[in-house]
Amino acid sequence: MAMEKIKRIFPYAVVLLISVYFYVLAGRFGFGAKAGNLGPDFWPKLLLGLTMAVCLYEIAKIMLFHRGKALENDAGKEKTETPKRYTGLLIIGTLMTIAYVYFVSILGFILCTFLYLLLFMIVGRYRKVWVIAANSVLGTVLFVVIFMKAVYVSLPLGQGMFQQFSLLVLKMLGIR
Amino acid sequence: MLDILSHLGVGFLNCFQPVNLIFLVVGIVVGLLVGVLPGLTLVMGVILVLPFTYAMDVTPAIVLLTAMYVSGTYGGAPTSILFRIPGEPIHVPLLWDGYAMAKQGQAAKALGWTICAALIGGLVSCVIMVTLSEPVAKFALTFSTPEYFAIVLFGLTSVVSLGGGSLTNALISLFFGLIIATVGVDATYGTPRFAFGSPILMDGIEFLTVMVGAYGVGEVLTRLGEGFTTVPVETVGAMKTRMPSLKEAWGIGTTFCRSSILGTIIGIVPGAGATIASFVTYGVEAQYGKRKEQMGSGIPEGIVAPQAAATASVGGALIPLLTLGIPGSGATAVILGAFLLHGIQPGPQIFITSTGMVYTVFASMFLGIILMSIVGYIAIKPLVKILDFPESVVSTFIMLLCFIGAFSIRNSISDLWLMVAFGVVGYIFEKIKFPIAPMVLGTILGPLAESSFMTTMISFQNDWTIFFRRPISGIIMALTIIALFLPLLRKFREIRHDKQVT
C-alpha cells in the first residue's frame, strides 16, 4: 500500500524538484527592467509556480485521499491488459540511437546511417538478412540522393578517412 | 462573396498546374498509407514529410502537407472496420459500430458509409472554411495583444480540458511545454534564459524538434519496448466497398449535418483536433441521435458521426492557422512550421499578401477530399495490404526521417541531441500517462502567449484586468474559464450519477 503510494507520488515529486531548481535559476536572470515593469523572469516563474502547485495538489491528493481498494482494482486491471515487455530491446535501441547521434559527425551520414538501419532492424526482431541488407543499402542511397541532391540538405560527411569514403560514395552517386 | 468565389476559381486553376497536382496526389496517397500503419500517426507522418518540402515552393509544400492531413483522417478507417486495428486514435470510435457492422457481414457497406462521411464532412468543412476565413481575417486585423493572449490561453485550456484523462497530468505537460518555449534569449529584454551557456539553447528550442522527438522517436521507442508486434492481416480476398444509396444517406442527413458542423467547430478550437472531434461527435450522437439506443450495435450513424467530424475538423483547424497564425492541432503546427520555413507568417495579412497561395490551398482541399474518396474506394485492397509490411523496417525508416527532419531544421547536430532527449521524454510521458499533446502545443504557442502577455502588461501598466475589460478578450476569457471548469463539472456529474445508481 505504502509502496504503491510512493510509486504514484514519484513522478510528481521529481517534477516538483525540477521545477524548484528551475525556479531558483529563473531568480538569477540578469536584466535591466524599468521599475514596475515585469522582467523576463516573470513568465517562467509563473509557469514553474503553477507546475509546483499542481504537483503539490496531486501529491496531497494521493497521500490524503487515495484508497487501497481503488489501487487494487487499478493494479488488477493493469495485470490483465499489459502486453509482453521487451525492455532489453528498448535499452539497446535507445543506446543505438544515442550512438548514432554521437557518431554521425565522425563516421558521416552515409556509413552511420547504413549501420544504424542494419542494426535497428535486427534489434527490432526482423530476421530476413537479405531484406535487411538490401533495405539498409538502398535506404541509405535513396535518402542521400533525395536529401543531398534534390532537397540540398548538407548532411554530415564525417571526419578523416570517413570523410574520404563519404566523398567517394557521393561522387559515385553523381552528387557535387 | 464574389471576390472569394473568384479567388477560389483561380485557386482551382492553380491546383491543376502539374506540380501542384502531383503533390496533391502524392499527399493523398502518403496520407492514406500513414493512416493505415498503426505505428505511424497522422501528426508524425506530416512531420516526417516536412524535410522533403524544404526545396519546394511554398504552395506545393502546403498542398502536400494539407493533402496528407486530410487523407490521414480517413486512412485508418478501413483497418478499424475490417480488422479492429485503428491506424489512428481518430478511428477508435469506428471500432464500435464499424467493426460490429463488419461482423454482421456488412463490411462493404460500412466502408461505403465511411467514405461517404469523409466526403461530406470534408466538403462541408471546406465550404465553411472558405466562407469564414477572409471575414475572420479582416476581423482579426482589429485584434490587439490582449485578444491574442486570450485566444492562445483559450486554445491551451481547451487541449487540457477536452483531452480527457487526468487534468493534473495534462496541466503539468502543458506547463512543461510552455517552459520549454522560454528557453533561449528573451525577446523583450534580450536576457538568456535556461541556456546554460550553450549556443544552440541561446537560439531557443524549435517546436519541430520537440514534435519530431516526442511524437516520432518516442512512439518508435514505445513500440520497440512492445517488440514491434505486427498483427498479421487476414485474407483480403473479398474486400469491397459498397456506397450507400441516396435514400439511405438522406435518411441520416441530420447526423451528417450535425457531425460535419460540430467537427468543423471543434477543429476551429485551437488545440482540439480530429481525435477529439471524432470522440465528441460519437458521444453527441449517442446522447441525442435518433437511434441513440442502438449506438455500438453496428448502425451507420456510429460510423458517419466520428468519420464526418474527423475529416471536417481539418477545414476548421486551418481557419485559426491561416487567419490568426495559431495552429489548431499538431498537424497544423507542422504546416505552420512549413509556412515559417518558407518565410511566410500566417495571420490576417496573409489574405492580402499571398491571396493566390491561400486560395490554391483551399481549392486543393476540395479536390483532395474528392480524390481521397476515389482512391479510398478503388484502392482498398492494396491499402489494407500495407499492414503486412514489417513494423521494424517501417520504424527504422521513421527513425531515419526523424534524424533528417531534426537535423535539417538548423543543420545542427545539437538539434539531434535535443530530439533524442525529447524522444525519451515522450517515451516516459507515455509510460507515466502524461499526455504529449499539451506539451507540444505549449511549445508551439508558448512564445506567442508570452509575447502577447508581456506586451499587454507593458502597454497597460501591469493592469491584468484589461483581459476581462475589453469586449472580445473578455468573452474569450470567460469561455476559457468555462472550458477549464468543464472537466470538474463533468466529474461532479459522474459522481452524482454514480451516487444515484448505487
XYZ file of C-alpha atoms in Angstrom:
678
model
C 0.000 0.000 0.000
C 2.722 2.498 1.080
C 4.927 1.305 -1.790
C 2.088 1.848 -4.223
C 1.600 5.385 -2.918
C 5.310 6.156 -3.274
C 5.234 4.796 -6.809
C 2.351 7.104 -7.663
C 3.869 10.133 -5.963
C 7.317 9.628 -7.528
C 6.745 11.333 -10.934
C 5.106 14.364 -9.293
C 7.894 14.622 -6.720
C 10.518 14.552 -9.490
C 8.664 17.235 -11.477
C 8.308 19.299 -8.288
C 12.045 19.127 -7.540
C 12.986 20.019 -11.107
C 10.535 22.945 -11.002
C 12.058 24.223 -7.747
C 15.547 24.044 -9.294
C 14.465 25.967 -12.382
C 12.552 28.473 -10.258
C 15.767 29.234 -8.379
C 17.611 29.533 -11.721
C 14.956 31.945 -13.011
C 15.537 34.122 -9.970
C 19.154 34.584 -11.074
C 18.441 36.030 -14.539
C 20.353 39.263 -15.057
C 18.307 42.044 -16.699
C 17.565 45.732 -16.513
C 13.822 46.432 -16.500
C 12.151 49.759 -15.711
C 10.825 49.998 -12.193
C 7.335 48.483 -12.022
C 7.702 46.538 -15.288
C 7.659 42.762 -15.343
C 11.061 41.232 -16.067
C 11.998 38.212 -18.234
C 11.847 36.024 -15.133
C 8.142 36.661 -14.526
C 6.708 34.321 -17.171
C 8.922 31.285 -16.415
C 8.447 31.829 -12.673
C 4.687 31.959 -13.159
C 4.719 28.692 -15.114
C 7.073 26.974 -12.670
C 4.967 28.174 -9.750
C 1.840 26.738 -11.366
C 3.651 23.449 -12.050
C 4.711 23.237 -8.403
C 1.158 23.988 -7.253
C -0.291 21.249 -9.482
C 2.336 18.738 -8.288
C 1.682 19.576 -4.638
C -2.045 19.202 -5.208
C -1.581 15.784 -6.804
C 0.825 14.608 -4.090
C -1.574 15.756 -1.372
C -4.467 14.050 -3.156
C -2.595 10.746 -3.337
C -1.381 10.981 0.279
C -4.683 12.005 1.841
C -7.461 10.618 -0.290
C -6.011 7.618 -2.058
C -7.939 4.454 -1.249
C -6.429 0.974 -1.168
C -9.399 -0.586 -2.913
C -9.071 1.622 -5.941
C -5.407 0.832 -6.083
C -6.025 -2.898 -6.075
C -8.539 -2.511 -8.875
C -6.110 -0.496 -10.953
C -3.332 -2.990 -10.351
C -5.580 -5.877 -11.311
C -6.647 -4.097 -14.464
C -3.047 -3.456 -15.484
C -2.116 -7.077 -14.962
C -4.688 -8.339 -17.432
C -4.030 -5.662 -20.058
C -0.236 -5.277 -20.002
C 1.341 -6.745 -23.148
C 4.710 -8.516 -23.093
C 7.591 -6.084 -22.473
C 10.919 -6.076 -24.324
C 12.987 -3.872 -22.006
C 16.305 -5.231 -23.310
C 15.434 -4.295 -26.880
C 14.278 -0.874 -25.726
C 17.573 -0.178 -23.939
C 19.645 -1.400 -26.902
C 17.509 0.645 -29.326
C 17.848 3.785 -27.221
C 21.611 3.336 -26.849
C 21.931 2.772 -30.593
C 20.011 5.991 -31.244
C 22.281 7.918 -28.888
C 25.319 6.289 -30.535
C 24.026 7.347 -33.972
C 23.835 10.979 -32.897
C 27.335 10.758 -31.382
C 28.975 9.033 -34.336
C 27.185 10.703 -37.255
C 29.582 13.654 -37.304
C 32.601 11.295 -37.110
C 31.560 8.480 -39.465
C 29.432 10.648 -41.708
C 25.760 10.267 -42.610
C 26.269 7.534 -45.203
C 28.212 4.995 -43.163
C 26.480 5.764 -39.880
C 23.007 5.508 -41.438
C 23.824 2.246 -43.184
C 24.986 0.704 -39.900
C 22.034 2.121 -37.971
C 19.453 0.803 -40.429
C 21.101 -2.618 -40.447
C 21.332 -2.938 -36.667
C 17.994 -1.330 -35.772
C 16.082 -3.768 -37.970
C 17.899 -6.687 -36.311
C 17.178 -5.223 -32.853
C 13.550 -4.862 -33.965
C 13.417 -8.685 -34.278
C 13.384 -8.769 -38.062
C 15.367 -11.766 -39.270
C 15.382 -11.768 -43.079
C 19.069 -10.980 -43.584
C 18.937 -10.214 -47.292
C 15.939 -7.935 -46.911
C 17.707 -6.109 -44.084
C 20.896 -5.729 -46.141
C 19.025 -4.551 -49.228
C 16.894 -2.120 -47.225
C 19.962 -0.695 -45.492
C 21.912 -0.123 -48.706
C 19.017 1.095 -50.822
C 17.553 3.156 -47.977
C 20.839 4.943 -47.364
C 21.406 5.618 -51.058
C 17.831 6.797 -51.574
C 17.941 9.192 -48.625
C 21.331 10.561 -49.664
C 20.120 11.174 -53.206
C 16.833 12.753 -52.109
C 18.192 14.971 -49.373
C 21.638 15.877 -50.725
C 20.819 16.114 -54.419
C 17.168 17.171 -54.503
C 16.445 18.900 -51.196
C 20.004 20.298 -50.683
C 20.364 19.343 -47.031
C 24.017 19.384 -46.077
C 24.214 16.049 -44.268
C 27.400 15.321 -42.244
C 30.290 13.845 -44.251
C 32.338 12.640 -41.297
C 35.981 13.160 -40.427
C 39.315 11.947 -41.840
C 39.127 8.716 -43.797
C 35.373 8.524 -43.233
C 35.013 11.864 -44.984
C 37.029 10.479 -47.908
C 34.683 7.498 -48.012
C 31.583 9.748 -47.984
C 33.010 11.879 -50.787
C 33.772 8.776 -52.834
C 30.190 7.496 -52.446
C 28.811 10.929 -53.318
C 30.995 11.018 -56.429
C 29.713 7.583 -57.441
C 26.145 8.837 -56.998
C 26.890 11.889 -59.103
C 26.411 14.344 -56.242
C 28.509 17.597 -56.271
C -18.560 36.874 -51.523
C -17.986 37.261 -55.268
C -14.373 38.125 -54.505
C -13.993 34.918 -52.543
C -15.522 32.862 -55.351
C -13.311 34.449 -57.977
C -10.183 33.852 -55.839
C -11.313 30.256 -55.334
C -11.765 29.838 -59.088
C -8.188 30.989 -59.647
C -7.145 28.607 -56.861
C -8.723 25.681 -58.734
C -6.872 26.652 -61.893
C -3.604 26.801 -59.940
C -4.339 23.396 -58.484
C -4.380 21.885 -61.946
C -0.827 23.029 -62.599
C 1.242 19.814 -62.901
C 3.472 20.478 -59.859
C 0.567 21.202 -57.514
C -1.484 18.325 -58.874
C 1.372 15.842 -58.493
C 1.989 16.845 -54.880
C -1.739 16.765 -54.171
C -1.918 13.153 -55.387
C 1.283 12.222 -53.539
C -0.058 13.833 -50.357
C -3.351 11.944 -50.590
C -1.663 8.580 -51.181
C 1.002 9.071 -48.476
C -1.649 10.318 -46.036
C -3.731 7.197 -46.628
C -0.677 4.978 -46.059
C 0.203 6.871 -42.886
C -3.357 6.442 -41.677
C -3.236 2.687 -42.245
C 0.038 1.964 -40.450
C -0.619 1.664 -36.714
C 2.930 2.716 -35.762
C 2.713 5.933 -37.718
C 0.338 8.627 -36.502
C -1.062 11.376 -38.669
C 0.950 14.128 -36.972
C 4.080 12.000 -37.156
C 3.527 11.421 -40.872
C 3.168 15.138 -41.583
C 6.311 15.840 -39.523
C 8.323 13.204 -41.395
C 7.354 14.608 -44.782
C 8.303 18.162 -43.777
C 12.037 17.853 -44.681
C 11.057 16.881 -48.242
C 9.373 20.263 -48.645
C 12.460 22.383 -47.918
C 13.455 22.693 -51.545
C 9.883 23.149 -52.819
C 7.939 26.328 -53.439
C 5.590 27.220 -50.625
C 2.340 26.416 -52.495
C 3.097 22.776 -53.446
C 4.649 22.274 -49.996
C 1.476 23.368 -48.202
C -0.709 21.495 -50.717
C 1.280 18.310 -49.993
C 1.014 18.659 -46.213
C -2.691 19.585 -46.141
C -3.493 16.717 -48.541
C -1.722 14.339 -46.161
C -3.583 15.831 -43.230
C -6.969 15.376 -44.941
C -6.422 11.820 -46.155
C -4.788 10.787 -42.870
C -8.150 11.313 -41.187
C -9.607 8.581 -43.400
C -6.648 6.216 -43.946
C -7.042 4.152 -40.789
C -10.796 3.689 -41.140
C -10.751 0.517 -43.319
C -8.392 -1.344 -40.972
C -10.524 -0.316 -37.980
C -13.647 -1.677 -39.612
C -12.151 -4.809 -41.142
C -9.535 -5.952 -38.635
C -10.239 -3.956 -35.483
C -6.856 -2.227 -35.918
C -7.274 1.540 -35.667
C -4.416 3.125 -37.610
C -5.019 6.341 -35.654
C -6.674 7.215 -32.337
C -9.187 9.097 -34.529
C -10.578 5.779 -35.671
C -11.159 4.207 -32.283
C -14.893 5.178 -32.330
C -15.160 3.354 -35.664
C -14.376 0.125 -33.843
C -17.661 0.257 -32.006
C -20.113 0.435 -34.890
C -17.878 -0.129 -37.916
C -16.400 -3.395 -36.705
C -19.799 -4.504 -35.367
C -21.279 -3.903 -38.819
C -18.417 -5.851 -40.443
C -19.042 -8.761 -38.078
C -22.670 -8.786 -39.242
C -21.387 -9.358 -42.786
C -21.843 -5.733 -43.869
C -18.180 -4.732 -44.139
C -18.589 -3.369 -47.680
C -21.490 -1.188 -46.577
C -19.567 0.034 -43.521
C -16.637 1.034 -45.741
C -19.058 2.820 -48.061
C -20.533 4.814 -45.161
C -17.032 5.802 -44.060
C -16.103 7.166 -47.477
C -19.436 8.947 -47.729
C -18.951 10.511 -44.273
C -15.388 11.628 -45.024
C -16.506 13.129 -48.333
C -19.495 15.047 -46.976
C -17.803 16.075 -43.712
C -14.741 17.249 -45.591
C -16.660 19.211 -48.215
C -18.955 20.883 -45.665
C -15.929 21.982 -43.613
C -14.219 23.272 -46.769
C -17.241 25.426 -47.590
C -17.289 26.792 -44.019
C -13.523 27.353 -44.137
C -13.661 29.310 -47.393
C -16.678 31.346 -46.282
C -15.348 32.226 -42.841
C -11.615 32.659 -43.356
C -11.498 36.047 -45.063
C -14.102 37.733 -42.828
C -12.368 36.306 -39.749
C -9.010 37.561 -41.037
C -10.472 41.042 -41.590
C -11.969 40.982 -38.115
C -8.655 39.743 -36.677
C -6.917 42.842 -38.049
C -8.631 44.761 -35.234
C -7.166 42.433 -32.590
C -4.522 43.653 -30.218
C -2.249 41.742 -27.831
C -4.909 41.153 -25.125
C -7.141 39.425 -27.691
C -4.247 37.309 -28.960
C -3.327 36.292 -25.427
C -6.964 35.412 -24.667
C -7.215 33.257 -27.818
C -3.960 31.447 -27.081
C -5.000 30.872 -23.472
C -8.333 29.515 -24.669
C -6.543 27.114 -27.025
C -4.197 25.916 -24.306
C -7.050 25.423 -21.861
C -9.143 23.533 -24.413
C -6.441 20.974 -25.083
C -6.262 20.309 -21.364
C -9.988 20.153 -20.719
C -11.135 18.391 -23.881
C -8.336 15.851 -23.894
C -9.894 13.597 -21.244
C -7.772 11.668 -18.753
C -6.094 13.303 -15.785
C -6.408 17.082 -15.664
C -3.339 17.489 -13.457
C -1.166 15.394 -15.765
C -2.363 17.412 -18.759
C -1.619 20.667 -16.919
C 1.892 19.533 -15.973
C 2.511 18.519 -19.579
C 1.235 21.890 -20.784
C 3.364 23.891 -18.331
C 6.393 21.803 -19.300
C 5.819 22.715 -22.955
C 5.399 26.396 -22.090
C 8.634 26.325 -20.069
C 10.494 24.685 -22.985
C 9.341 27.641 -25.086
C 11.026 30.080 -22.666
C 14.484 28.578 -23.302
C 16.766 30.973 -25.183
C 17.197 34.707 -25.404
C 14.122 36.565 -24.164
C 12.502 38.687 -26.897
C 11.745 41.723 -24.687
C 14.945 42.168 -22.670
C 17.481 40.033 -24.536
C 18.187 38.001 -21.411
C 19.372 34.406 -21.906
C 17.084 32.004 -20.052
C 17.858 28.370 -19.143
C 20.508 28.283 -21.902
C 23.391 27.046 -19.682
C 25.849 28.836 -21.978
C 25.010 26.588 -24.932
C 24.831 28.468 -28.268
C 22.058 26.233 -29.606
C 19.936 26.750 -26.474
C 20.522 30.519 -26.753
C 18.631 30.334 -30.058
C 15.793 28.528 -28.318
C 14.313 25.084 -28.813
C 12.471 24.676 -32.107
C 8.972 23.267 -31.642
C 9.582 20.984 -34.619
C 12.479 19.347 -32.750
C 10.150 18.741 -29.803
C 7.467 17.320 -32.104
C 9.860 15.055 -34.023
C 11.314 13.771 -30.746
C 8.140 13.340 -28.714
C 5.891 12.045 -31.482
C 8.423 10.273 -33.725
C 11.251 8.896 -31.603
C 9.055 8.494 -28.507
C 6.484 6.442 -30.405
C 9.098 4.210 -32.051
C 10.747 3.565 -28.671
C 7.360 2.722 -27.159
C 6.651 0.215 -29.906
C 10.185 -1.212 -29.703
C 9.520 -1.811 -25.998
C 6.483 -3.816 -27.113
C 8.637 -5.804 -29.540
C 7.164 -4.409 -32.785
C 4.362 -6.929 -32.617
C 2.703 -6.528 -36.014
C -0.747 -8.085 -36.158
C -0.948 -10.290 -39.265
C -3.686 -9.294 -41.676
C -6.245 -11.926 -42.558
C -7.186 -12.635 -46.139
C -8.085 -9.592 -48.161
C -9.719 -11.541 -50.949
C -13.365 -10.486 -50.555
C -12.741 -6.849 -49.736
C -15.144 -4.472 -51.436
C -16.760 -1.117 -50.815
C -20.486 -0.562 -51.341
C -21.676 3.023 -51.278
C -24.996 3.780 -49.566
C -27.875 4.850 -51.767
C -29.010 8.483 -51.807
C -32.176 7.482 -49.942
C -30.164 5.774 -47.223
C -27.836 8.771 -46.891
C -30.780 11.175 -46.815
C -32.271 9.101 -44.008
C -29.426 10.069 -41.679
C -28.949 13.556 -43.097
C -29.207 15.073 -39.620
C -26.225 13.013 -38.449
C -24.210 14.129 -41.477
C -25.055 17.810 -40.875
C -24.621 17.766 -37.109
C -21.302 15.882 -37.197
C -19.830 17.896 -40.058
C -20.648 21.234 -38.421
C -19.593 20.069 -34.957
C -16.363 18.617 -36.377
C -15.561 21.926 -38.067
C -16.256 23.881 -34.863
C -14.074 21.534 -32.804
C -11.360 21.888 -35.441
C -11.507 25.672 -35.090
C -10.847 25.489 -31.329
C -7.073 25.725 -31.015
C -5.766 22.532 -29.511
C -8.702 20.275 -30.275
C -8.031 18.166 -33.364
C -9.552 15.268 -35.301
C -9.345 12.763 -32.437
C -11.346 14.939 -30.066
C -13.816 15.759 -32.862
C -14.304 12.067 -33.565
C -14.922 11.114 -29.913
C -17.094 14.139 -29.088
C -19.413 13.683 -32.071
C -19.782 9.977 -31.360
C -20.767 10.949 -27.814
C -23.221 13.566 -29.086
C -24.773 11.033 -31.464
C -25.065 8.520 -28.621
C -26.831 11.133 -26.499
C -29.006 13.000 -28.983
C -29.185 10.819 -32.113
C -32.468 9.403 -33.440
C -31.264 5.841 -32.767
C -29.138 6.570 -29.712
C -30.100 3.295 -28.003
C -28.669 1.268 -30.901
C -25.300 3.030 -30.995
C -22.492 0.490 -30.726
C -24.534 -2.302 -32.268
C -23.398 -1.609 -35.839
C -25.525 1.216 -37.241
C -24.431 3.746 -39.910
C -24.812 6.714 -37.538
C -21.988 5.302 -35.390
C -19.700 5.343 -38.436
C -20.849 8.579 -40.024
C -20.644 10.736 -36.890
C -16.949 10.182 -35.990
C -15.676 9.971 -39.577
C -17.506 13.073 -40.836
C -16.317 15.039 -37.799
C -12.698 13.847 -38.097
C -12.404 14.936 -41.729
C -14.420 18.120 -41.070
C -12.036 19.118 -38.297
C -9.282 19.661 -40.895
C -11.067 22.585 -42.545
C -11.858 24.001 -39.119
C -8.245 23.697 -37.926
C -6.991 25.631 -40.940
C -9.136 28.677 -40.064
C -7.217 29.816 -36.935
C -3.943 28.827 -38.604
C -4.448 30.981 -41.662
C -6.386 33.869 -40.123
C -4.592 34.241 -36.780
C -1.378 32.274 -37.225
C -2.472 29.987 -34.393
C -2.287 26.249 -35.135
C -5.388 24.341 -34.085
C -3.769 20.898 -33.942
C -0.466 19.028 -34.108
C -0.664 18.640 -37.874
C -1.476 22.337 -38.416
C 1.501 23.172 -36.193
C 3.723 21.345 -38.685
C 2.011 23.200 -41.534
C 2.724 26.435 -39.636
C 6.359 25.286 -39.442
C 6.362 24.767 -43.221
C 4.987 28.288 -43.731
C 7.662 29.781 -41.471
C 10.438 27.777 -43.128
C 9.355 29.336 -46.419
C 9.398 32.826 -44.922
C 5.624 33.287 -44.697
C 3.915 34.209 -41.445
C 0.279 33.062 -41.420
C -2.119 35.603 -39.944
C -4.658 38.215 -41.085
C -2.151 39.761 -43.511
C -1.717 36.542 -45.487
C -5.042 37.157 -47.262
C -3.619 40.426 -48.576
C -0.030 39.382 -49.277
C -0.469 35.771 -50.500
C -4.064 35.558 -51.738
C -3.196 33.245 -54.641
C -1.395 30.763 -52.435
C -4.134 30.696 -49.771
C -6.913 30.040 -52.286
C -4.850 27.399 -54.063
C -4.582 25.599 -50.730
C -8.341 25.984 -50.228
C -9.068 24.610 -53.697
C -6.640 21.754 -53.142
C -8.637 20.797 -50.057
C -11.823 20.406 -52.123
C -10.001 18.394 -54.778
C -8.075 16.424 -52.166
C -11.219 15.275 -50.392
C -12.820 14.117 -53.647
C -9.594 12.411 -54.723
C -9.201 10.771 -51.326
C -12.689 9.301 -51.603
C -11.972 7.941 -55.078
C -8.614 6.434 -54.062
C -10.186 5.058 -50.867
C -12.947 3.437 -52.922
C -10.697 1.928 -55.597
C -7.550 1.047 -53.687
C -8.980 -0.569 -50.588
C -7.128 -3.880 -51.120
C -3.588 -2.545 -51.626
C -4.208 -0.009 -48.867
C -5.017 -2.660 -46.321
C -2.179 -4.896 -47.586
C 0.243 -2.232 -46.269
C -0.383 -3.667 -42.819
C 1.644 -6.722 -43.854
C 4.776 -4.585 -44.091
C 7.140 -5.473 -41.197
C 6.869 -2.864 -38.457
C 10.545 -2.985 -37.548
C 11.507 -1.959 -41.090
C 8.940 0.860 -41.150
C 10.033 2.071 -37.701
C 13.711 2.075 -38.683
C 12.935 4.376 -41.588
C 10.766 6.542 -39.331
C 13.806 6.993 -37.068
C 15.926 7.920 -40.059
C 13.371 10.511 -41.170
C 13.310 11.853 -37.612
C 17.108 12.298 -37.697
C 16.996 14.105 -41.022
C 13.951 16.159 -40.015
C 15.526 17.390 -36.785
C 18.963 17.951 -38.332
C 17.734 19.917 -41.314
C 15.809 22.485 -39.241
C 19.066 24.298 -38.354
C 21.728 21.996 -39.821
C 22.898 21.243 -36.316
C 23.853 18.012 -34.556
C 22.752 19.663 -31.296
C 19.172 19.504 -32.542
C 19.633 15.743 -32.886
C 20.608 15.558 -29.216
C 17.573 17.623 -28.301
C 15.384 15.393 -30.457
C 16.654 12.240 -28.733
C 16.108 13.897 -25.340
C 12.516 14.752 -26.253
C 12.095 11.240 -27.634
C 12.993 9.871 -24.205
C 10.673 12.443 -22.590
C 7.895 11.332 -24.966
C 8.510 7.698 -24.032
C 8.468 8.470 -20.286
C 5.314 10.570 -20.679
C 3.672 7.646 -22.445
C 4.639 5.307 -19.630
C 3.512 7.533 -16.753
C 0.310 8.516 -18.587
C 1.179 12.178 -19.150
C -0.363 13.303 -22.454
C 2.133 14.555 -25.058
C -0.215 16.856 -26.992
C -0.415 19.613 -24.313
C 3.398 19.710 -24.073
C 3.757 20.064 -27.826
C 1.032 22.700 -28.028
C 2.636 24.582 -25.137
C 5.952 24.625 -27.005
C 4.250 25.922 -30.133
C 2.013 28.557 -28.575
C 4.344 29.477 -25.687
C 6.258 32.267 -27.459
C 3.013 33.872 -28.690
C 1.415 33.541 -25.247
C 4.394 35.128 -23.514
C 4.958 37.936 -26.008
C 1.275 38.916 -26.096
C 1.055 38.770 -22.297
C 4.235 40.780 -21.709
C 3.375 43.379 -24.361
C -0.080 43.797 -22.830
C 1.398 44.201 -19.369
C 3.897 46.813 -20.577
C 1.277 48.661 -22.670
C -1.405 48.690 -19.955
C 0.820 49.314 -16.915
C 0.548 45.807 -15.487
C -3.240 46.028 -15.360
C -4.242 42.368 -15.770
C -7.957 43.228 -15.664
C -7.573 44.538 -19.208
C -8.016 40.945 -20.453
C -11.518 40.942 -18.949
C -12.478 44.555 -19.654
C -12.024 44.536 -23.436
C -15.142 43.041 -25.068
C -13.577 40.392 -27.336
C -10.847 39.277 -24.974
C -13.377 39.365 -22.115
C -15.694 36.942 -23.914
C -12.816 34.630 -24.803
C -11.513 34.722 -21.223
C -14.999 33.786 -19.993
C -15.006 30.853 -22.436
C -11.560 29.877 -21.151
C -12.813 29.768 -17.582
C -15.806 27.684 -18.652
C -13.504 25.310 -20.564
C -11.260 24.933 -17.528
C -14.165 24.131 -15.236
C -15.806 21.778 -17.725
C -13.882 18.662 -16.555
C -14.727 19.483 -12.932
C -18.388 19.795 -13.881
C -18.163 16.512 -15.783
C -16.593 14.823 -12.735
C -19.263 16.269 -10.456
C -21.994 14.924 -12.743
C -20.311 11.490 -12.834
C -20.135 11.364 -9.026
C -23.792 12.381 -8.792
C -24.736 9.783 -11.399
C -22.763 7.079 -9.535
C -24.494 8.013 -6.295
C -27.887 7.800 -7.977
C -27.050 4.367 -9.393
C -25.875 2.992 -6.060
